[in-house]
mmCIF file of C-alpha atoms in Angstrom:
data_model
loop_
_atom_site.group_PDB
_atom_site.id
_atom_site.type_symbol
_atom_site.label_atom_id
_atom_site.label_comp_id
_atom_site.label_asym_id
_atom_site.label_seq_id
_atom_site.Cartn_x
_atom_site.Cartn_y
_atom_site.Cartn_z
ATOM 1 C CA MET A 1 -63.230 18.352 -35.424
ATOM 2 C CA ASP A 2 -60.056 16.403 -36.144
ATOM 3 C CA LYS A 3 -58.883 15.964 -32.523
ATOM 4 C CA ASP A 4 -56.226 13.248 -33.208
ATOM 5 C CA GLY A 5 -54.680 15.076 -36.188
ATOM 6 C CA THR A 6 -55.166 12.228 -38.676
ATOM 7 C CA MET A 7 -56.699 14.600 -41.339
ATOM 8 C CA THR A 8 -59.871 12.496 -41.254
ATOM 9 C CA VAL A 9 -62.972 12.831 -39.091
ATOM 10 C CA ASP A 10 -64.315 9.631 -37.543
ATOM 11 C CA TRP A 11 -67.847 9.178 -36.092
ATOM 12 C CA HIS A 12 -66.830 9.991 -32.482
ATOM 13 C CA GLU A 13 -65.092 13.220 -33.459
ATOM 14 C CA TRP A 14 -68.105 14.211 -35.631
ATOM 15 C CA ARG A 15 -70.581 13.457 -32.835
ATOM 16 C CA ASP A 16 -68.543 15.168 -30.090
ATOM 17 C CA HIS A 17 -68.094 18.327 -32.195
ATOM 18 C CA PHE A 18 -71.860 18.892 -32.574
ATOM 19 C CA ILE A 19 -72.770 17.802 -29.067
ATOM 20 C CA LEU A 20 -70.071 19.778 -27.217
ATOM 21 C CA ASN A 21 -69.964 22.952 -29.385
ATOM 22 C CA PRO A 22 -73.074 25.112 -29.107
ATOM 23 C CA LEU A 23 -74.511 26.523 -32.370
ATOM 24 C CA GLU A 24 -74.080 30.142 -31.351
ATOM 25 C CA ASN A 25 -70.344 29.604 -31.430
ATOM 26 C CA MET A 26 -70.474 29.211 -35.220
ATOM 27 C CA GLU A 27 -72.534 32.432 -35.480
ATOM 28 C CA GLU A 28 -69.905 34.204 -33.430
ATOM 29 C CA VAL A 29 -67.139 33.021 -35.761
ATOM 30 C CA VAL A 30 -69.115 34.368 -38.763
ATOM 31 C CA HIS A 31 -69.930 37.637 -36.891
ATOM 32 C CA TYR A 32 -66.358 38.411 -35.777
ATOM 33 C CA TRP A 33 -64.497 37.257 -38.839
ATOM 34 C CA LYS A 34 -66.791 38.629 -41.533
ATOM 35 C CA HIS A 35 -64.477 40.042 -44.224
ATOM 36 C CA SER A 36 -65.580 43.593 -43.991
ATOM 37 C CA THR A 37 -64.957 46.577 -46.291
ATOM 38 C CA VAL A 38 -64.251 48.747 -43.237
ATOM 39 C CA LEU A 39 -60.505 48.549 -44.003
ATOM 40 C CA ASP A 40 -60.078 51.063 -46.829
ATOM 41 C CA ILE A 41 -56.505 51.099 -48.154
ATOM 42 C CA GLY A 42 -57.378 53.079 -51.263
ATOM 43 C CA GLU A 43 -58.175 50.217 -53.624
ATOM 44 C CA CYS A 44 -61.726 49.158 -54.451
ATOM 45 C CA LEU A 45 -61.011 45.649 -55.683
ATOM 46 C CA THR A 46 -62.236 43.738 -52.656
ATOM 47 C CA VAL A 47 -65.153 41.296 -52.675
ATOM 48 C CA PRO A 48 -68.269 43.067 -51.309
ATOM 49 C CA ASP A 49 -69.568 42.689 -47.766
ATOM 50 C CA GLU A 50 -71.748 39.776 -46.817
ATOM 51 C CA PHE A 51 -74.979 40.769 -45.017
ATOM 52 C CA SER A 52 -77.315 38.441 -43.153
ATOM 53 C CA GLU A 53 -81.041 38.282 -43.914
ATOM 54 C CA LYS A 54 -81.742 39.983 -40.567
ATOM 55 C CA GLU A 55 -79.419 42.900 -41.455
ATOM 56 C CA LYS A 56 -81.205 43.293 -44.820
ATOM 57 C CA ARG A 57 -84.636 43.233 -43.188
ATOM 58 C CA THR A 58 -83.798 45.734 -40.445
ATOM 59 C CA GLY A 59 -81.999 48.133 -42.824
ATOM 60 C CA MET A 60 -78.636 47.734 -41.046
ATOM 61 C CA TRP A 61 -76.923 46.933 -44.363
ATOM 62 C CA TRP A 62 -77.227 50.464 -45.797
ATOM 63 C CA LYS A 63 -76.095 51.992 -42.474
ATOM 64 C CA GLN A 64 -73.030 49.779 -42.548
ATOM 65 C CA LEU A 65 -72.350 50.717 -46.196
ATOM 66 C CA LEU A 66 -72.742 54.426 -45.280
ATOM 67 C CA ALA A 67 -70.406 54.044 -42.270
ATOM 68 C CA GLY A 68 -67.882 52.285 -44.532
ATOM 69 C CA ALA A 69 -68.119 54.985 -47.192
ATOM 70 C CA MET A 70 -67.496 57.756 -44.598
ATOM 71 C CA ALA A 71 -64.544 55.812 -43.185
ATOM 72 C CA GLY A 72 -63.111 55.457 -46.682
ATOM 73 C CA ALA A 73 -63.566 59.172 -47.430
ATOM 74 C CA VAL A 74 -61.732 60.285 -44.243
ATOM 75 C CA SER A 75 -59.037 57.611 -44.657
ATOM 76 C CA ARG A 76 -58.344 58.543 -48.298
ATOM 77 C CA THR A 77 -58.237 62.233 -47.513
ATOM 78 C CA GLY A 78 -55.752 61.565 -44.678
ATOM 79 C CA THR A 79 -53.413 59.551 -46.918
ATOM 80 C CA ALA A 80 -53.972 61.525 -50.169
ATOM 81 C CA PRO A 81 -50.401 62.941 -50.344
ATOM 82 C CA LEU A 82 -48.951 59.430 -50.334
ATOM 83 C CA ASP A 83 -51.482 58.305 -52.908
ATOM 84 C CA ARG A 84 -50.621 61.213 -55.241
ATOM 85 C CA LEU A 85 -46.895 60.441 -54.805
ATOM 86 C CA LYS A 86 -47.587 56.780 -55.696
ATOM 87 C CA VAL A 87 -49.269 57.807 -58.989
ATOM 88 C CA PHE A 88 -46.390 60.256 -59.757
ATOM 89 C CA MET A 89 -43.800 57.501 -59.211
ATOM 90 C CA GLN A 90 -45.816 54.989 -61.285
ATOM 91 C CA VAL A 91 -45.844 57.399 -64.245
ATOM 92 C CA HIS A 92 -42.574 59.382 -63.986
ATOM 93 C CA ALA A 93 -40.083 57.259 -62.067
ATOM 94 C CA SER A 94 -37.570 55.175 -64.103
ATOM 95 C CA LYS A 95 -33.930 54.039 -64.022
ATOM 96 C CA THR A 96 -32.829 57.377 -65.402
ATOM 97 C CA ASN A 97 -35.296 59.463 -63.349
ATOM 98 C CA THR A 98 -34.925 58.105 -59.844
ATOM 99 C CA MET A 99 -37.561 59.496 -57.497
ATOM 100 C CA ASN A 100 -37.687 58.812 -53.756
ATOM 101 C CA VAL A 101 -40.499 59.517 -51.276
ATOM 102 C CA PHE A 102 -39.054 62.770 -49.813
ATOM 103 C CA GLY A 103 -37.811 64.085 -53.175
ATOM 104 C CA GLY A 104 -41.195 63.447 -54.770
ATOM 105 C CA LEU A 105 -43.121 65.186 -51.960
ATOM 106 C CA LYS A 106 -40.691 68.114 -52.043
ATOM 107 C CA GLY A 107 -41.074 68.488 -55.829
ATOM 108 C CA MET A 108 -44.902 68.488 -55.612
ATOM 109 C CA ILE A 109 -44.849 71.179 -52.909
ATOM 110 C CA GLN A 110 -42.434 73.346 -54.913
ATOM 111 C CA GLU A 111 -44.660 73.050 -58.051
ATOM 112 C CA GLY A 112 -48.056 73.815 -56.438
ATOM 113 C CA GLY A 113 -47.700 74.424 -52.714
ATOM 114 C CA VAL A 114 -48.894 72.191 -49.844
ATOM 115 C CA ARG A 115 -52.496 72.094 -51.157
ATOM 116 C CA SER A 116 -51.278 70.430 -54.376
ATOM 117 C CA LEU A 117 -50.635 67.256 -52.302
ATOM 118 C CA TRP A 118 -54.416 66.703 -52.286
ATOM 119 C CA ARG A 119 -54.934 66.991 -56.059
ATOM 120 C CA GLY A 120 -57.257 64.261 -57.303
ATOM 121 C CA ASN A 121 -58.584 63.480 -53.800
ATOM 122 C CA GLY A 122 -62.026 64.994 -54.433
ATOM 123 C CA ILE A 123 -62.907 62.581 -57.229
ATOM 124 C CA ASN A 124 -61.231 59.702 -55.340
ATOM 125 C CA VAL A 125 -63.666 60.316 -52.441
ATOM 126 C CA LEU A 126 -66.669 60.986 -54.704
ATOM 127 C CA LYS A 127 -66.387 57.582 -56.374
ATOM 128 C CA ILE A 128 -66.623 55.596 -53.070
ATOM 129 C CA ALA A 129 -70.402 55.903 -52.698
ATOM 130 C CA PRO A 130 -71.519 54.856 -56.240
ATOM 131 C CA GLU A 131 -68.916 52.069 -56.362
ATOM 132 C CA SER A 132 -69.997 50.608 -53.014
ATOM 133 C CA ALA A 133 -73.708 50.791 -53.926
ATOM 134 C CA ILE A 134 -73.259 49.293 -57.418
ATOM 135 C CA LYS A 135 -70.966 46.538 -56.088
ATOM 136 C CA PHE A 136 -73.420 45.577 -53.330
ATOM 137 C CA MET A 137 -76.450 45.490 -55.650
ATOM 138 C CA ALA A 138 -74.602 43.578 -58.380
ATOM 139 C CA TYR A 139 -73.244 41.100 -55.823
ATOM 140 C CA GLU A 140 -76.760 40.321 -54.525
ATOM 141 C CA GLN A 141 -78.142 39.819 -58.074
ATOM 142 C CA ILE A 142 -75.212 37.651 -59.244
ATOM 143 C CA LYS A 143 -75.382 35.531 -56.056
ATOM 144 C CA ARG A 144 -79.106 34.961 -56.719
ATOM 145 C CA ALA A 145 -78.397 33.905 -60.327
ATOM 146 C CA ILE A 146 -75.615 31.513 -59.360
ATOM 147 C CA ARG A 147 -77.434 30.042 -56.368
ATOM 148 C CA GLY A 148 -80.595 29.000 -58.181
ATOM 149 C CA GLN A 149 -82.299 26.404 -55.962
ATOM 150 C CA GLN A 150 -79.338 26.008 -53.560
ATOM 151 C CA GLU A 151 -79.609 27.242 -49.961
ATOM 152 C CA THR A 152 -76.082 28.658 -49.742
ATOM 153 C CA LEU A 153 -73.077 29.361 -51.979
ATOM 154 C CA ARG A 154 -69.699 27.687 -51.763
ATOM 155 C CA VAL A 155 -66.575 29.808 -51.177
ATOM 156 C CA GLN A 156 -65.453 29.650 -54.841
ATOM 157 C CA GLU A 157 -68.947 30.662 -55.958
ATOM 158 C CA ARG A 158 -68.892 33.687 -53.604
ATOM 159 C CA PHE A 159 -65.485 34.627 -55.036
ATOM 160 C CA VAL A 160 -66.805 34.466 -58.598
ATOM 161 C CA ALA A 161 -69.898 36.513 -57.640
ATOM 162 C CA GLY A 162 -67.732 39.038 -55.809
ATOM 163 C CA SER A 163 -65.261 39.385 -58.719
ATOM 164 C CA LEU A 164 -68.085 39.858 -61.227
ATOM 165 C CA ALA A 165 -69.709 42.445 -58.965
ATOM 166 C CA GLY A 166 -66.351 44.268 -58.698
ATOM 167 C CA ALA A 167 -65.933 44.178 -62.449
ATOM 168 C CA THR A 168 -69.480 45.555 -62.938
ATOM 169 C CA ALA A 169 -68.824 48.459 -60.533
ATOM 170 C CA GLN A 170 -65.439 49.206 -62.099
ATOM 171 C CA THR A 171 -66.978 49.214 -65.614
ATOM 172 C CA ILE A 172 -69.595 51.778 -64.614
ATOM 173 C CA ILE A 173 -67.364 54.122 -62.557
ATOM 174 C CA TYR A 174 -64.131 53.673 -64.579
ATOM 175 C CA PRO A 175 -64.297 57.149 -66.227
ATOM 176 C CA MET A 176 -63.953 58.529 -62.656
ATOM 177 C CA GLU A 177 -60.729 56.492 -62.283
ATOM 178 C CA VAL A 178 -59.321 58.144 -65.420
ATOM 179 C CA LEU A 179 -60.366 61.577 -64.144
ATOM 180 C CA LYS A 180 -58.691 60.856 -60.819
ATOM 181 C CA THR A 181 -55.367 59.986 -62.548
ATOM 182 C CA ARG A 182 -55.480 63.079 -64.769
ATOM 183 C CA LEU A 183 -56.376 65.422 -61.859
ATOM 184 C CA THR A 184 -53.659 63.815 -59.674
ATOM 185 C CA LEU A 185 -50.982 64.409 -62.346
ATOM 186 C CA ARG A 186 -52.174 67.890 -63.465
ATOM 187 C CA LYS A 187 -49.966 70.942 -63.296
ATOM 188 C CA THR A 188 -51.069 74.159 -61.558
ATOM 189 C CA GLY A 189 -53.809 75.841 -63.587
ATOM 190 C CA GLN A 190 -54.251 72.970 -66.109
ATOM 191 C CA TYR A 191 -57.865 72.201 -65.052
ATOM 192 C CA SER A 192 -60.240 74.303 -62.985
ATOM 193 C CA GLY A 193 -62.069 71.242 -61.596
ATOM 194 C CA VAL A 194 -63.576 67.830 -62.297
ATOM 195 C CA ALA A 195 -66.127 69.065 -64.899
ATOM 196 C CA ASP A 196 -63.472 71.126 -66.740
ATOM 197 C CA CYS A 197 -61.132 68.111 -66.826
ATOM 198 C CA ALA A 198 -63.911 65.806 -68.206
ATOM 199 C CA LYS A 199 -64.901 68.407 -70.814
ATOM 200 C CA LYS A 200 -61.305 68.871 -72.085
ATOM 201 C CA ILE A 201 -60.672 65.118 -72.287
ATOM 202 C CA LEU A 202 -63.947 64.638 -74.254
ATOM 203 C CA GLN A 203 -63.136 67.492 -76.670
ATOM 204 C CA LYS A 204 -59.500 66.552 -77.295
ATOM 205 C CA GLU A 205 -59.467 62.777 -77.060
ATOM 206 C CA GLY A 206 -63.058 61.562 -77.413
ATOM 207 C CA ILE A 207 -65.124 59.137 -75.322
ATOM 208 C CA ARG A 208 -62.594 56.264 -75.677
ATOM 209 C CA ALA A 209 -60.075 58.131 -73.500
ATOM 210 C CA PHE A 210 -62.325 57.492 -70.471
ATOM 211 C CA TYR A 211 -61.663 53.759 -70.776
ATOM 212 C CA LYS A 212 -57.860 53.796 -71.289
ATOM 213 C CA GLY A 213 -56.296 51.143 -69.083
ATOM 214 C CA TYR A 214 -59.621 49.409 -68.500
ATOM 215 C CA LEU A 215 -58.386 45.874 -69.253
ATOM 216 C CA PRO A 216 -55.506 45.741 -66.783
ATOM 217 C CA ASN A 217 -57.794 47.355 -64.189
ATOM 218 C CA VAL A 218 -60.455 44.627 -64.461
ATOM 219 C CA LEU A 219 -57.848 41.827 -64.708
ATOM 220 C CA GLY A 220 -56.353 43.167 -61.443
ATOM 221 C CA ILE A 221 -59.564 42.323 -59.539
ATOM 222 C CA ILE A 222 -58.986 38.545 -59.806
ATOM 223 C CA PRO A 223 -55.490 38.290 -58.216
ATOM 224 C CA TYR A 224 -56.343 41.033 -55.677
ATOM 225 C CA ALA A 225 -59.635 39.592 -54.459
ATOM 226 C CA GLY A 226 -58.469 35.967 -54.657
ATOM 227 C CA ILE A 227 -55.231 36.439 -52.698
ATOM 228 C CA ASP A 228 -56.898 38.868 -50.223
ATOM 229 C CA LEU A 229 -59.648 36.325 -49.399
ATOM 230 C CA ALA A 230 -57.285 33.302 -49.385
ATOM 231 C CA ILE A 231 -54.794 34.866 -46.962
ATOM 232 C CA TYR A 232 -57.549 36.275 -44.749
ATOM 233 C CA GLU A 233 -59.190 32.822 -44.501
ATOM 234 C CA THR A 234 -55.780 31.213 -43.749
ATOM 235 C CA LEU A 235 -54.996 33.729 -40.962
ATOM 236 C CA LYS A 236 -58.500 33.315 -39.556
ATOM 237 C CA ASN A 237 -58.238 29.521 -39.477
ATOM 238 C CA MET A 238 -54.762 29.636 -37.851
ATOM 239 C CA TRP A 239 -56.074 31.875 -35.072
ATOM 240 C CA LEU A 240 -59.215 29.770 -34.509
ATOM 241 C CA GLN A 241 -57.201 26.531 -34.295
ATOM 242 C CA LYS A 242 -54.661 27.950 -31.866
ATOM 243 C CA TYR A 243 -56.541 30.326 -29.579
ATOM 244 C CA SER A 244 -60.342 29.947 -29.838
ATOM 245 C CA LYS A 245 -60.814 27.775 -26.782
ATOM 246 C CA ASN A 246 -63.481 29.854 -24.978
ATOM 247 C CA THR A 247 -64.484 32.571 -27.460
ATOM 248 C CA ALA A 248 -64.647 33.192 -31.174
ATOM 249 C CA ASP A 249 -63.811 36.869 -30.599
ATOM 250 C CA PRO A 250 -60.193 37.408 -31.684
ATOM 251 C CA GLY A 251 -59.981 41.022 -30.508
ATOM 252 C CA ILE A 252 -59.669 44.054 -32.728
ATOM 253 C CA LEU A 253 -55.851 43.901 -33.149
ATOM 254 C CA VAL A 254 -55.977 40.400 -34.617
ATOM 255 C CA LEU A 255 -58.826 41.368 -36.980
ATOM 256 C CA LEU A 256 -57.087 44.546 -38.126
ATOM 257 C CA ALA A 257 -53.758 42.751 -38.600
ATOM 258 C CA SER A 258 -55.351 39.930 -40.582
ATOM 259 C CA GLY A 259 -57.290 42.363 -42.839
ATOM 260 C CA THR A 260 -54.210 44.560 -43.363
ATOM 261 C CA ILE A 261 -51.875 41.641 -44.218
ATOM 262 C CA SER A 262 -54.361 40.062 -46.618
ATOM 263 C CA SER A 263 -55.151 43.358 -48.380
ATOM 264 C CA THR A 264 -51.446 44.223 -48.715
ATOM 265 C CA CYS A 265 -50.648 40.817 -50.210
ATOM 266 C CA GLY A 266 -53.525 41.291 -52.658
ATOM 267 C CA GLN A 267 -52.102 44.688 -53.611
ATOM 268 C CA ILE A 268 -48.608 43.240 -54.207
ATOM 269 C CA ALA A 269 -50.083 40.608 -56.583
ATOM 270 C CA SER A 270 -52.132 43.109 -58.592
ATOM 271 C CA TYR A 271 -49.701 46.065 -58.437
ATOM 272 C CA PRO A 272 -48.044 45.547 -61.881
ATOM 273 C CA LEU A 273 -51.489 45.635 -63.498
ATOM 274 C CA ALA A 274 -52.367 48.830 -61.509
ATOM 275 C CA LEU A 275 -49.087 50.439 -62.683
ATOM 276 C CA VAL A 276 -49.769 49.585 -66.331
ATOM 277 C CA ARG A 277 -53.312 50.922 -65.989
ATOM 278 C CA THR A 278 -52.067 54.247 -64.610
ATOM 279 C CA ARG A 279 -49.409 54.577 -67.340
ATOM 280 C CA MET A 280 -52.015 53.922 -70.047
ATOM 281 C CA GLN A 281 -54.323 56.535 -68.499
ATOM 282 C CA ALA A 282 -51.534 59.116 -68.304
ATOM 283 C CA GLN A 283 -49.980 58.511 -71.770
ATOM 284 C CA ALA A 284 -53.311 59.080 -73.506
ATOM 285 C CA SER A 285 -53.073 62.769 -72.445
ATOM 286 C CA ILE A 286 -49.716 63.354 -74.226
ATOM 287 C CA GLU A 287 -50.272 64.464 -77.820
ATOM 288 C CA GLY A 288 -48.280 62.481 -80.363
ATOM 289 C CA ALA A 289 -47.062 59.982 -77.747
ATOM 290 C CA PRO A 290 -47.308 56.281 -78.645
ATOM 291 C CA GLN A 291 -50.353 54.518 -77.182
ATOM 292 C CA PRO A 292 -49.110 50.961 -76.457
ATOM 293 C CA SER A 293 -51.393 48.079 -75.627
ATOM 294 C CA MET A 294 -51.332 46.447 -72.157
ATOM 295 C CA LEU A 295 -48.942 43.647 -73.316
ATOM 296 C CA GLY A 296 -46.820 46.138 -75.250
ATOM 297 C CA LEU A 297 -46.407 48.314 -72.142
ATOM 298 C CA PHE A 298 -45.523 45.271 -70.006
ATOM 299 C CA LYS A 299 -42.811 44.256 -72.499
ATOM 300 C CA HIS A 300 -41.492 47.800 -72.706
ATOM 301 C CA ILE A 301 -41.200 48.175 -68.866
ATOM 302 C CA LEU A 302 -39.599 44.717 -68.448
ATOM 303 C CA SER A 303 -37.025 45.312 -71.237
ATOM 304 C CA ARG A 304 -36.099 48.826 -70.024
ATOM 305 C CA GLU A 305 -36.307 48.471 -66.232
ATOM 306 C CA GLY A 306 -36.733 44.792 -65.390
ATOM 307 C CA VAL A 307 -39.232 43.377 -62.894
ATOM 308 C CA LEU A 308 -38.592 46.198 -60.406
ATOM 309 C CA GLY A 309 -39.978 48.615 -62.987
ATOM 310 C CA LEU A 310 -43.432 47.045 -62.480
ATOM 311 C CA TYR A 311 -43.309 48.034 -58.782
ATOM 312 C CA ARG A 312 -42.483 51.767 -59.106
ATOM 313 C CA GLY A 313 -44.303 53.700 -56.360
ATOM 314 C CA ILE A 314 -44.941 50.697 -54.101
ATOM 315 C CA ALA A 315 -43.023 52.336 -51.181
ATOM 316 C CA PRO A 316 -45.530 55.180 -50.599
ATOM 317 C CA ASN A 317 -48.275 52.604 -51.212
ATOM 318 C CA PHE A 318 -47.005 50.515 -48.297
ATOM 319 C CA MET A 319 -46.468 53.628 -46.151
ATOM 320 C CA LYS A 320 -50.157 54.586 -46.384
ATOM 321 C CA VAL A 321 -51.533 51.146 -45.464
ATOM 322 C CA ILE A 322 -51.256 51.387 -41.627
ATOM 323 C CA PRO A 323 -52.514 54.998 -41.284
ATOM 324 C CA ALA A 324 -55.308 54.249 -43.799
ATOM 325 C CA VAL A 325 -56.437 51.148 -41.879
ATOM 326 C CA SER A 326 -56.241 52.939 -38.498
ATOM 327 C CA ILE A 327 -58.179 55.989 -39.683
ATOM 328 C CA SER A 328 -60.856 53.984 -41.483
ATOM 329 C CA TYR A 329 -61.406 51.698 -38.454
ATOM 330 C CA VAL A 330 -61.751 54.576 -35.962
ATOM 331 C CA VAL A 331 -64.114 56.537 -38.261
ATOM 332 C CA TYR A 332 -66.131 53.377 -39.018
ATOM 333 C CA GLU A 333 -66.659 52.574 -35.336
ATOM 334 C CA ASN A 334 -67.727 56.169 -34.587
ATOM 335 C CA MET A 335 -70.072 56.312 -37.572
ATOM 336 C CA LYS A 336 -71.672 53.044 -36.472
ATOM 337 C CA GLN A 337 -72.476 54.640 -33.096
ATOM 338 C CA VAL A 338 -73.887 57.786 -34.745
ATOM 339 C CA LEU A 339 -76.075 55.736 -37.139
ATOM 340 C CA GLY A 340 -77.143 53.319 -34.435
ATOM 341 C CA VAL A 341 -75.674 50.219 -36.045
ATOM 342 C CA THR A 342 -75.753 47.302 -33.604
ATOM 343 C CA SER A 343 -72.817 44.904 -33.771
ATOM 344 C CA ARG A 344 -75.047 41.858 -33.383
#
């Protein structure tokens, strides 16, 4: 609206904007730039998808969620070796035990063969569906509670609703996160499967072991989702101001780049909390080992290894971003065609 760049909108600018810009243009902006969960980079801390009333009435929402879940499953399976390496480096790498990407992969193959690179992937894929469904349902209920008599929600209210929905989903499926870490770090022959792993943890450590590292995990949602959304909105606005003269469609490369950059920045912000969570999950399995609190573990890592110690394993994490985004997008688009999801 602000044609003369004065950072204020006068009557003429206001009038011209609504007379000269057709309404469908705004719908196109919302349609193309909807912050979608199609980009699965292995972390489930994003704010849930926003669905229109029409999508809810026609049943398109569950088809989109199903397409997104399938895309996530294929994407995570394709990048599982890098994800396992990340967890190994988070737990085992230190100043004295330097571990690089190739050395870590080589060590895992020597210990359990090529198939061992996919340890923990089964449970990682299994938890996509319940998490997506719980997050979506919780998001709709929380939005309704916050909205009250209002027609729409403000951005900060959507962020609060999304974060609370994420926290609800994480609380319910968190035991699966713990199982994923234990199965990822297991040695050959330690567990026969998911059920055996759960049974042994319950017998040896009790029910509390399934919630080790829960606090840093939930706290990580706020910086991740906040920075992810803020950077995505900034990139979207920059593109719209510079290039959206005739169309609101930015093209797939711009959308993928914006989603990838924003998600990666969110990951960087929440990574120290993710590392502390993984260490707490792993240390609970070592008999007689100290079980430090979240703050205790932060202090220990900072005093022994400095700030860099909080970013162990971030290299394989970055390496998997582009293949994960590419795979999830291609699978998502194909699944949409199979399920008959219309883009408009």
